[in-house]
XYZ file of C-alpha atoms in Angstrom:
610
model
C -0.340 -0.127 -0.180
C 2.985 2.174 0.465
C 2.950 2.535 -3.024
C 0.501 4.793 -5.460
C 0.624 4.398 -9.249
C 1.668 7.700 -10.618
C -1.517 9.617 -12.170
C -1.243 9.348 -16.325
C -1.171 12.578 -17.272
C -3.664 12.217 -20.164
C -6.382 10.974 -17.725
C -6.128 13.325 -14.386
C -9.031 15.504 -16.027
C -11.484 12.292 -17.031
C -10.638 11.036 -13.517
C -10.882 14.028 -11.449
C -14.198 14.702 -13.446
C -15.281 11.299 -12.453
C -14.493 11.734 -8.161
C -15.791 15.151 -8.416
C -19.484 13.084 -9.983
C -19.239 10.176 -7.960
C -18.671 12.860 -4.625
C -21.951 14.989 -6.319
C -24.203 11.693 -6.388
C -23.409 10.648 -3.203
C -24.252 13.996 -1.025
C -26.835 15.977 -3.795
C -28.813 17.927 -1.373
C -25.841 19.398 0.433
C -24.257 20.198 -3.278
C -27.500 21.578 -4.073
C -27.326 24.249 -1.384
C -24.013 24.884 -2.098
C -24.745 25.272 -5.691
C -27.537 27.949 -5.272
C -25.313 30.096 -2.666
C -22.890 30.205 -5.708
C -25.431 31.113 -8.111
C -26.718 33.725 -6.038
C -23.028 35.018 -5.309
C -22.634 34.893 -8.935
C -25.486 36.307 -10.270
C -25.211 39.148 -7.377
C -21.659 39.639 -8.320
C -22.475 40.322 -12.025
C -24.881 42.770 -10.745
C -22.575 44.932 -8.936
C -20.836 45.368 -12.391
C -23.821 47.142 -13.203
C -24.598 48.945 -10.447
C -21.022 50.381 -10.100
C -21.586 51.796 -13.354
C -24.790 53.338 -13.058
C -23.405 54.506 -9.636
C -20.412 56.227 -11.634
C -23.047 57.858 -14.617
C -25.740 58.966 -12.631
C -23.466 60.172 -9.339
C -20.181 60.164 -9.093
C -19.646 61.941 -12.709
C -22.471 64.548 -12.203
C -21.412 65.239 -8.797
C -17.964 65.704 -10.554
C -19.132 68.040 -13.101
C -21.517 70.034 -11.224
C -19.866 70.037 -7.720
C -22.298 68.583 -5.709
C -25.207 66.203 -5.909
C -28.455 65.273 -4.145
C -29.837 63.212 -0.837
C -31.784 61.244 -3.126
C -28.750 60.264 -5.415
C -26.718 59.464 -2.375
C -29.505 57.149 -0.178
C -30.448 55.589 -3.909
C -26.668 54.466 -4.588
C -26.035 53.467 -0.888
C -29.108 51.176 -0.984
C -28.875 49.632 -4.189
C -24.731 48.705 -2.934
C -26.308 47.626 -0.117
C -29.229 44.996 -1.794
C -26.094 43.799 -4.003
C -23.596 43.602 -0.872
C -26.308 41.999 1.396
C -27.275 38.951 -1.082
C -24.008 38.381 -2.413
C -23.141 37.924 0.799
C -26.059 35.192 2.169
C -24.698 33.568 -1.364
C -21.531 33.538 0.296
C -22.676 31.694 3.281
C -24.872 29.690 1.926
C -22.257 27.851 -0.707
C -19.781 27.710 2.240
C -21.726 26.060 4.261
C -23.263 23.633 1.855
C -19.603 22.940 0.561
C -18.530 21.922 4.494
C -21.738 20.004 5.415
C -20.528 17.958 1.779
C -17.075 17.840 2.216
C -17.668 16.695 6.187
C -19.955 14.247 5.110
C -17.754 12.601 2.563
C -14.964 12.496 5.037
C -17.023 10.656 7.711
C -18.594 8.285 4.682
C -15.683 7.144 3.817
C -13.805 6.836 6.383
C -16.809 4.643 7.832
C -16.664 2.345 4.494
C -12.929 2.291 5.462
C -12.641 1.081 8.559
C -15.896 -1.598 8.059
C -13.711 -2.749 4.598
C -10.550 -3.024 7.207
C -12.980 -5.271 9.735
C -14.148 -7.061 6.943
C -10.485 -7.804 5.247
C -8.799 -11.382 7.043
C -5.637 -11.073 8.913
C -3.877 -12.196 5.791
C -4.361 -8.989 3.682
C -3.752 -6.694 7.170
C -0.122 -8.808 7.579
C 0.679 -7.580 4.095
C -0.158 -3.799 4.462
C 1.504 -1.701 7.268
C -0.440 0.184 9.941
C 0.845 3.464 8.428
C -0.438 3.140 4.801
C -3.764 2.096 6.536
C -3.952 5.220 8.553
C -2.660 7.165 5.655
C -5.746 5.382 3.430
C -8.691 6.718 6.092
C -6.926 10.008 6.860
C -4.876 11.923 4.060
C -6.054 9.858 1.579
C -9.970 10.785 2.255
C -8.906 14.318 2.955
C -7.061 14.754 -0.781
C -10.280 12.732 -2.496
C -12.247 15.276 -1.600
C -10.284 18.155 -1.573
C -11.704 20.133 -4.467
C -15.033 19.477 -2.950
C -15.011 23.391 -1.186
C -14.239 25.263 -4.435
C -16.551 23.139 -6.653
C -19.826 24.818 -6.028
C -17.896 28.113 -6.618
C -16.512 26.878 -9.561
C -20.007 25.674 -11.120
C -21.588 28.539 -9.723
C -19.173 31.361 -11.845
C -19.971 29.702 -15.131
C -23.312 31.399 -14.957
C -21.015 34.306 -14.222
C -18.733 33.452 -17.092
C -21.579 33.165 -19.695
C -23.623 36.633 -18.522
C -19.946 38.556 -17.983
C -18.959 37.449 -21.798
C -22.667 38.668 -22.809
C -22.493 42.205 -21.207
C -18.821 42.383 -22.285
C -19.318 41.846 -26.005
C -22.524 44.272 -25.158
C -20.515 47.076 -24.119
C -17.954 47.138 -26.377
C -16.582 44.367 -28.916
C -12.997 46.439 -29.125
C -12.750 46.142 -25.382
C -13.958 42.624 -25.177
C -10.854 41.568 -27.771
C -8.567 42.258 -25.449
C -10.611 40.980 -22.111
C -10.902 37.386 -24.390
C -7.195 37.572 -24.867
C -6.581 36.966 -21.094
C -8.976 34.117 -20.631
C -7.004 32.033 -23.301
C -3.713 32.737 -20.990
C -4.997 31.797 -17.971
C -6.129 28.589 -18.969
C -2.736 27.837 -20.601
C -1.353 28.556 -17.325
C -3.875 26.468 -15.596
C -3.081 23.530 -17.976
C 0.906 24.013 -17.578
C 0.198 23.855 -13.513
C -1.782 20.618 -13.545
C 0.761 18.862 -15.948
C 3.961 20.137 -13.448
C 1.980 18.939 -9.867
C 0.899 15.724 -11.284
C 4.193 13.818 -10.159
C 4.777 15.949 -6.624
C 0.974 14.946 -5.861
C 1.615 11.467 -6.222
C 4.809 11.466 -3.513
C 3.760 13.642 -1.489
C 0.489 10.532 -0.430
C 3.169 7.989 -0.431
C 5.508 9.975 1.678
C 2.834 10.895 4.040
C 1.869 6.861 4.325
C 5.788 6.311 4.767
C 6.320 8.894 7.585
C 2.968 7.285 9.352
C 4.019 4.025 9.365
C 7.900 4.799 10.910
C 6.236 7.032 13.382
C 3.727 4.231 14.201
C 6.669 1.659 14.372
C 8.754 3.917 16.308
C 5.863 4.575 19.191
C 4.728 0.863 19.236
C 8.219 0.185 19.614
C 9.421 2.366 22.055
C 10.406 0.159 24.280
C 12.464 -1.927 21.823
C 14.258 1.643 20.929
C 15.104 2.829 24.646
C 16.316 -0.266 25.878
C 19.032 -1.155 22.702
C 19.592 2.826 22.818
C 18.570 3.186 19.093
C 16.838 6.580 19.740
C 19.415 8.205 17.642
C 18.891 5.446 14.712
C 15.132 5.702 15.143
C 15.356 9.820 15.310
C 17.333 9.283 11.829
C 15.101 7.183 10.211
C 12.492 9.548 11.003
C 13.597 12.212 9.258
C 15.254 10.315 6.756
C 11.444 10.365 5.955
C 10.212 13.436 6.971
C 12.895 15.036 5.016
C 11.224 13.394 1.603
C 7.767 14.294 2.776
C 9.282 18.270 2.935
C 11.253 18.248 -0.422
C 8.082 16.914 -1.797
C 5.728 19.448 -0.408
C 8.639 22.253 -1.182
C 8.803 21.446 -4.689
C 4.814 21.536 -4.814
C 5.096 24.401 -2.829
C 7.290 26.116 -5.402
C 5.315 25.271 -8.221
C 2.038 27.029 -6.501
C 4.833 30.024 -5.910
C 5.115 30.152 -9.592
C 1.354 29.566 -10.626
C -0.442 32.017 -8.107
C 1.378 34.972 -8.775
C 0.905 34.653 -12.450
C -2.592 33.883 -12.097
C -3.277 37.162 -9.976
C -1.054 38.976 -12.141
C -2.708 38.356 -15.829
C -6.278 39.333 -15.170
C -4.545 42.474 -13.696
C -2.205 43.406 -16.459
C -5.374 42.606 -18.559
C -7.444 45.837 -16.609
C -4.475 47.986 -17.362
C -4.628 47.195 -21.167
C -8.389 47.651 -20.540
C -8.128 51.065 -18.849
C -5.788 52.213 -21.250
C -8.454 51.189 -24.377
C -11.405 52.618 -22.467
C -9.643 55.834 -21.645
C -8.723 55.771 -25.881
C -12.656 55.262 -26.474
C -14.168 57.446 -24.302
C -11.890 60.316 -25.567
C -13.101 59.176 -28.984
C -16.716 59.605 -27.599
C -17.389 55.868 -28.154
C -17.958 55.234 -24.439
C -18.866 56.649 -20.769
C -17.074 56.692 -17.878
C -19.394 54.721 -15.862
C -19.509 51.978 -19.215
C -15.355 51.830 -19.173
C -15.786 51.174 -15.089
C -18.513 48.570 -15.838
C -16.066 46.773 -18.602
C -13.074 46.669 -16.215
C -14.920 45.507 -13.501
C -16.512 42.926 -15.985
C -13.257 42.447 -16.850
C -12.197 41.222 -13.528
C -15.130 38.922 -13.144
C -14.340 37.439 -16.464
C -10.829 36.387 -14.698
C -12.179 35.625 -11.641
C -14.489 32.557 -13.201
C -11.329 31.371 -14.328
C -9.220 30.971 -11.446
C -12.220 29.254 -9.339
C -12.279 26.854 -12.149
C -8.365 26.721 -11.771
C -8.411 26.032 -7.967
C -10.309 22.909 -8.597
C -7.960 21.541 -11.257
C -5.027 22.413 -9.736
C -6.251 19.956 -6.466
C -7.382 17.508 -8.932
C -4.359 15.639 -9.205
C -3.990 14.935 -5.612
C -7.321 14.386 -5.720
C -7.225 11.506 -8.098
C -4.440 9.878 -6.043
C -6.467 10.156 -2.936
C -9.495 8.782 -4.338
C -7.395 5.986 -6.047
C -5.564 5.248 -2.937
C -8.488 4.751 -1.225
C -10.670 2.865 -3.728
C -7.930 0.321 -3.886
C -9.038 -0.818 -0.465
C -12.489 -0.818 -1.148
C -12.253 -2.581 -4.005
C -9.805 -4.723 -3.405
C -9.917 -8.210 -5.053
C -8.889 -10.305 -1.468
C -11.973 -12.537 -0.134
C -13.501 -10.433 2.511
C -14.368 -13.455 4.220
C -18.384 -13.529 3.041
C -20.644 -14.952 5.689
C -23.325 -17.983 5.422
C -26.599 -18.249 6.700
C -26.483 -20.729 9.519
C -26.478 -20.705 13.274
C -24.332 -22.807 15.744
C -25.762 -24.240 18.419
C -26.328 -21.553 21.315
C -25.952 -23.642 24.560
C -22.990 -25.828 26.167
C -19.478 -26.158 25.570
C -18.918 -26.339 21.278
C -17.402 -29.308 19.526
C -15.051 -28.083 16.814
C -12.753 -30.051 14.485
C -10.465 -29.370 11.246
C -10.656 -31.486 8.188
C -8.007 -31.556 5.943
C -7.077 -27.783 6.630
C -4.187 -26.175 4.754
C -2.837 -22.697 4.972
C 0.046 -21.066 3.522
C 1.400 -17.396 4.080
C 2.391 -16.279 0.645
C 4.316 -19.169 -0.900
C 5.210 -20.512 2.290
C 2.932 -23.991 3.527
C 2.104 -23.370 6.906
C -0.227 -26.333 7.179
C -0.882 -29.486 5.466
C -3.452 -31.773 5.723
C -4.103 -30.768 9.512
C -7.297 -32.612 10.893
C -8.268 -33.027 14.683
C -11.481 -33.067 17.155
C -12.125 -31.326 19.910
C -15.059 -32.682 21.532
C -17.837 -30.604 23.680
C -16.137 -30.126 27.349
C -12.876 -31.242 26.988
C -9.232 -29.766 26.770
C -7.089 -29.484 23.807
C -3.624 -28.979 23.819
C -1.802 -28.256 20.643
C 2.017 -28.549 21.000
C 4.799 -27.935 18.659
C 8.286 -27.061 17.838
C 8.109 -23.218 16.774
C 6.727 -22.463 13.153
C 5.034 -25.436 13.602
C 1.462 -23.904 12.846
C -0.082 -23.615 16.129
C -0.664 -20.250 16.307
C -2.083 -20.517 12.441
C -4.196 -23.156 13.938
C -5.524 -20.921 16.913
C -6.541 -18.184 14.102
C -8.418 -20.651 11.591
C -10.451 -21.890 14.937
C -11.950 -18.081 15.684
C -11.988 -17.374 11.599
C -9.306 -14.714 11.718
C -8.377 -16.789 8.403
C -10.006 -19.255 6.050
C -8.382 -22.258 4.854
C -7.375 -22.790 1.200
C -8.205 -26.425 1.697
C -10.360 -28.531 4.031
C -12.853 -26.855 6.552
C -12.834 -25.664 10.453
C -16.138 -26.324 11.845
C -17.930 -25.471 14.660
C -20.730 -27.431 15.986
C -20.502 -29.691 12.554
C -20.957 -26.139 10.363
C -18.095 -24.896 8.449
C -17.323 -21.266 10.051
C -17.641 -20.012 6.391
C -21.532 -21.336 5.975
C -21.926 -19.246 9.917
C -23.700 -15.650 10.249
C -22.219 -12.680 10.550
C -20.728 -12.564 14.338
C -21.894 -16.000 15.196
C -18.454 -16.898 15.687
C -17.185 -14.134 17.869
C -20.329 -15.089 20.337
C -19.493 -18.554 20.534
C -15.197 -18.140 20.198
C -12.928 -16.192 22.537
C -9.178 -16.439 21.388
C -6.175 -15.124 24.340
C -2.767 -14.316 22.617
C 0.332 -14.436 24.166
C 0.891 -11.209 23.538
C -2.135 -9.309 25.081
C -3.413 -5.706 24.136
C -4.840 -3.146 26.471
C -6.090 0.071 25.816
C -5.506 3.146 27.642
C -8.642 3.049 29.833
C -9.727 0.895 32.986
C -9.507 -2.175 33.964
C -13.070 -2.295 33.592
C -13.138 -1.077 30.418
C -10.607 -3.317 29.531
C -12.520 -6.495 30.285
C -16.061 -5.537 29.219
C -14.559 -3.776 26.065
C -18.378 -1.167 26.402
C -20.295 -4.398 26.743
C -22.877 -4.500 29.583
C -21.727 -6.839 32.233
C -22.156 -6.370 36.008
C -19.454 -6.263 38.356
C -20.138 -9.485 39.956
C -19.742 -10.688 36.301
C -16.383 -8.999 36.174
C -14.870 -10.082 39.238
C -16.070 -13.688 38.492
C -13.773 -13.701 35.637
C -11.252 -11.914 37.195
C -11.187 -14.480 39.918
C -10.690 -17.360 37.138
C -8.591 -15.755 35.470
C -6.332 -15.192 39.033
C -6.338 -11.574 38.606
C -8.721 -9.957 41.217
C -5.864 -10.428 43.603
C -3.661 -7.971 42.298
C -6.266 -5.658 40.946
C -8.192 -4.661 44.534
C -4.064 -3.990 45.772
C -3.889 -1.532 43.214
C -5.620 1.003 44.860
C -8.523 1.968 42.899
C -9.524 -1.956 41.826
C -11.428 -2.175 38.616
C -11.278 1.806 37.971
C -7.796 1.728 37.834
C -6.259 3.525 34.647
C -3.597 0.878 33.157
C -2.031 3.300 30.474
C -1.265 2.789 27.055
C -1.062 -0.661 26.125
C -1.044 -1.373 29.623
C 2.603 -0.207 30.665
C 1.749 0.079 33.742
C 1.343 -3.447 34.613
C 3.503 -6.685 34.141
C 3.653 -9.004 31.199
C 1.735 -11.434 33.418
C -0.542 -9.179 34.434
C -1.530 -8.003 31.304
C -2.276 -11.870 29.908
C -4.504 -12.330 33.285
C -6.321 -9.070 32.024
C -6.959 -10.581 28.705
C -7.665 -14.041 29.732
C -10.487 -12.256 32.223
C -11.912 -9.985 28.849
C -12.137 -13.614 27.182
C -13.628 -15.442 30.163
C -16.075 -12.725 30.850
C -18.335 -13.789 27.695
C -18.583 -17.530 28.770
C -17.271 -18.385 25.700
C -18.263 -21.717 24.067
C -14.843 -22.421 22.862
C -11.653 -20.860 24.490
C -8.455 -20.933 22.531
C -5.408 -19.795 24.385
C -2.409 -19.132 22.388
C 0.546 -19.540 24.999
C -1.848 -16.788 27.008
C -0.392 -17.443 30.110
C 3.789 -17.627 29.212
C 4.130 -14.723 31.026
C 3.128 -15.853 34.822
C 4.704 -18.350 36.865
C 3.651 -21.985 36.867
C 1.748 -21.974 40.303
C -0.231 -19.394 38.704
C -0.798 -21.139 35.863
C -1.680 -24.385 37.143
C -4.152 -22.137 39.477
C -5.741 -20.773 36.291
C -5.686 -23.988 34.167
C -7.303 -25.802 37.203
C -9.988 -23.458 38.025
C -11.178 -23.473 34.061
C -11.454 -27.324 34.245
C -13.436 -27.113 37.636
C -15.219 -24.410 37.148
C -19.156 -24.219 35.535
C -18.277 -22.923 32.362
C -19.729 -23.988 28.914
C -16.070 -24.178 27.745
C -14.229 -26.127 25.476
C -10.604 -25.391 25.685
C -7.762 -25.001 23.045
C -4.192 -24.566 24.500
C -1.299 -23.546 22.858
C 1.541 -24.017 25.062
C 5.381 -25.489 25.959
C 4.726 -26.005 29.684
C 4.477 -29.399 30.982
C 1.965 -27.951 34.073
C -0.056 -26.885 30.920
C 0.029 -30.113 28.974
C -0.500 -32.396 31.490
C -3.896 -31.405 32.172
C -5.117 -31.457 28.753
C -7.519 -34.253 28.122
C -5.376 -35.048 25.008
C -2.581 -33.467 22.828
C -2.454 -33.041 19.365
C 1.054 -33.011 18.479
C 2.106 -30.597 15.204
C 5.459 -31.003 13.585
C 6.394 -29.255 10.077
C 2.805 -27.708 9.546
C 0.941 -31.498 10.561
C -0.609 -33.974 12.967
C 2.363 -35.896 13.738
C 0.618 -37.708 16.413
C -2.520 -37.371 18.888
C -3.129 -38.948 22.557
C -2.962 -38.122 26.251
C 0.510 -36.633 27.675
C 1.791 -39.453 28.942
C 1.211 -41.844 25.879
C 2.912 -39.327 23.832
C 6.182 -39.529 25.908
C 6.033 -43.053 25.600
C 5.901 -43.422 21.822
C 6.802 -39.904 19.962
C 10.306 -39.466 20.798
C 10.201 -36.120 19.242
C 7.523 -35.193 21.269
C 9.340 -35.978 24.612
C 12.275 -33.841 23.426
C 10.332 -31.090 22.946
C 8.358 -31.314 26.271
C 11.700 -32.220 28.368
C 13.948 -29.569 26.540
C 13.593 -27.278 29.592
C 14.384 -29.860 32.246
C 17.420 -30.954 29.530
C 18.687 -27.465 29.925
C 18.877 -27.174 34.086
C 22.228 -27.105 35.144
C 24.070 -30.632 35.877
C 25.469 -28.664 39.069
C 22.890 -27.397 41.028
C 22.663 -24.157 42.937
C 23.487 -23.807 46.542
C 19.984 -25.442 48.698
C 18.968 -26.675 45.379
C 18.703 -31.183 45.003
C 20.083 -32.629 42.151
C 17.849 -32.558 38.969
C 16.630 -35.899 38.410
C 16.614 -37.959 35.185
C 14.206 -35.885 32.665
C 12.189 -39.367 31.933
C 11.900 -39.052 35.832
C 10.802 -35.482 35.960
C 7.979 -35.738 33.194
C 6.815 -38.683 35.024
C 6.514 -37.386 38.429
């Protein structure tokens, strides 16, 4: 996602107009309100030229000639100017209000759509994209896509102004109109040249923003690693490099605008000077009055203004197209969004779950090949295997964080792909080794906003062996744990994550090495409590410790992505050498010479069989 295709020069106008057309179709009412205000503003702006001309001929010039004027003339001129100004102000307010409402609604709509798409896409898709690029899609890219919306109604409204002004110029004086019309092509040429020049920087800016967001997120997320390894300077340099790249592209873009904007301001003003020079000559020739020249000069500035207003939209169009296409790449992704079915699982009692011939791969690497096993209702199944054998992948498949490429994962006899939306999350819960906590209270981290009373929360904490340390925190469930739970130890965070799952009383509980950070005594208390509690749960644990494994009703030994053996802990110790080597590895690593006061170590096989 960090890379974005360069916007082709030939198609930027066509694609930009499509973006604007889509925005109008999405928010037609807000656009209609804004456009009506823009048309009113345009009409009153043209009318003001006529008023200025009339005031010049009927009030100002006679006043200079006669040395005096009447109160009625002054009041009439002031009333006319005030009326035009008030109506113009109403048009401005209406136009801006409608445009802002339209733009903000589009931002909200597409940010919600992107967020919903992120939730629907499988984890395999998220693993291929950086967090920075995902944040950039939902923020900077959405902003860029609809940036031209603000000046769009004005640009549409001034088309009316452009047509009326051109007609009035021709009606006033053809010679002056010819001078005025020369300015239009010059401004149009400047717009065209500017749009070609800014397409490259506009694309690069959006890409650079994504890169900067990604580096910032990684640095903040890995603050502990950065601090402990003394890599602050390196991370600062890495962020500085990406930020300077963004700065350079913004400067490049700004330099182009610094050339373009003054030229757009200067060309109409030069045109006005030419009009005044030719106008004086026409006055001396008796072909025009002073008021007509004033009216023409004002109309001429109006002729330049519509072209400049349209130029504002065109100048932002390259960025809009880049942002829109990056947003659409997410919304129209062809990756499977895990469609839901119509079946419902059993709603009471422990769940029955099984894998039938499951195969899965990450990119080109096969992780699981033909994995099959069953977890009977109410039983505890331990999935054991060496690092990289596919245990965590199995845990993710059981809660449908991904779908298998081959085979099926079933809950109560139903393929997870055939179940209704949300039914898997209502029936199953997973606790990962690395638990995530929000910067909120312990209560909110456990309930996540769901309606659970404190008795239910405390019951879950008791099962997770978390009640003791929670009560010792002073504010109990109202204790704020800090960002990612930094005020707690790793074991405390794991127990809160377990309580978060248990409070929902899942029919299937998956623990992916979820007690690795607690000591063996607490871990054994947790597991024994889960087995003896009146939970409606079938439990699947990914485990390494013998205390955890020994409490399981059945062991599934995974090796190189396949089920190498199944049976009880004792059975596998006796008949599967690879299993014995794995689970006794810790005992084998103990020092042969005991520490002072420590009894001699028993033989590994004796240690296991105790």
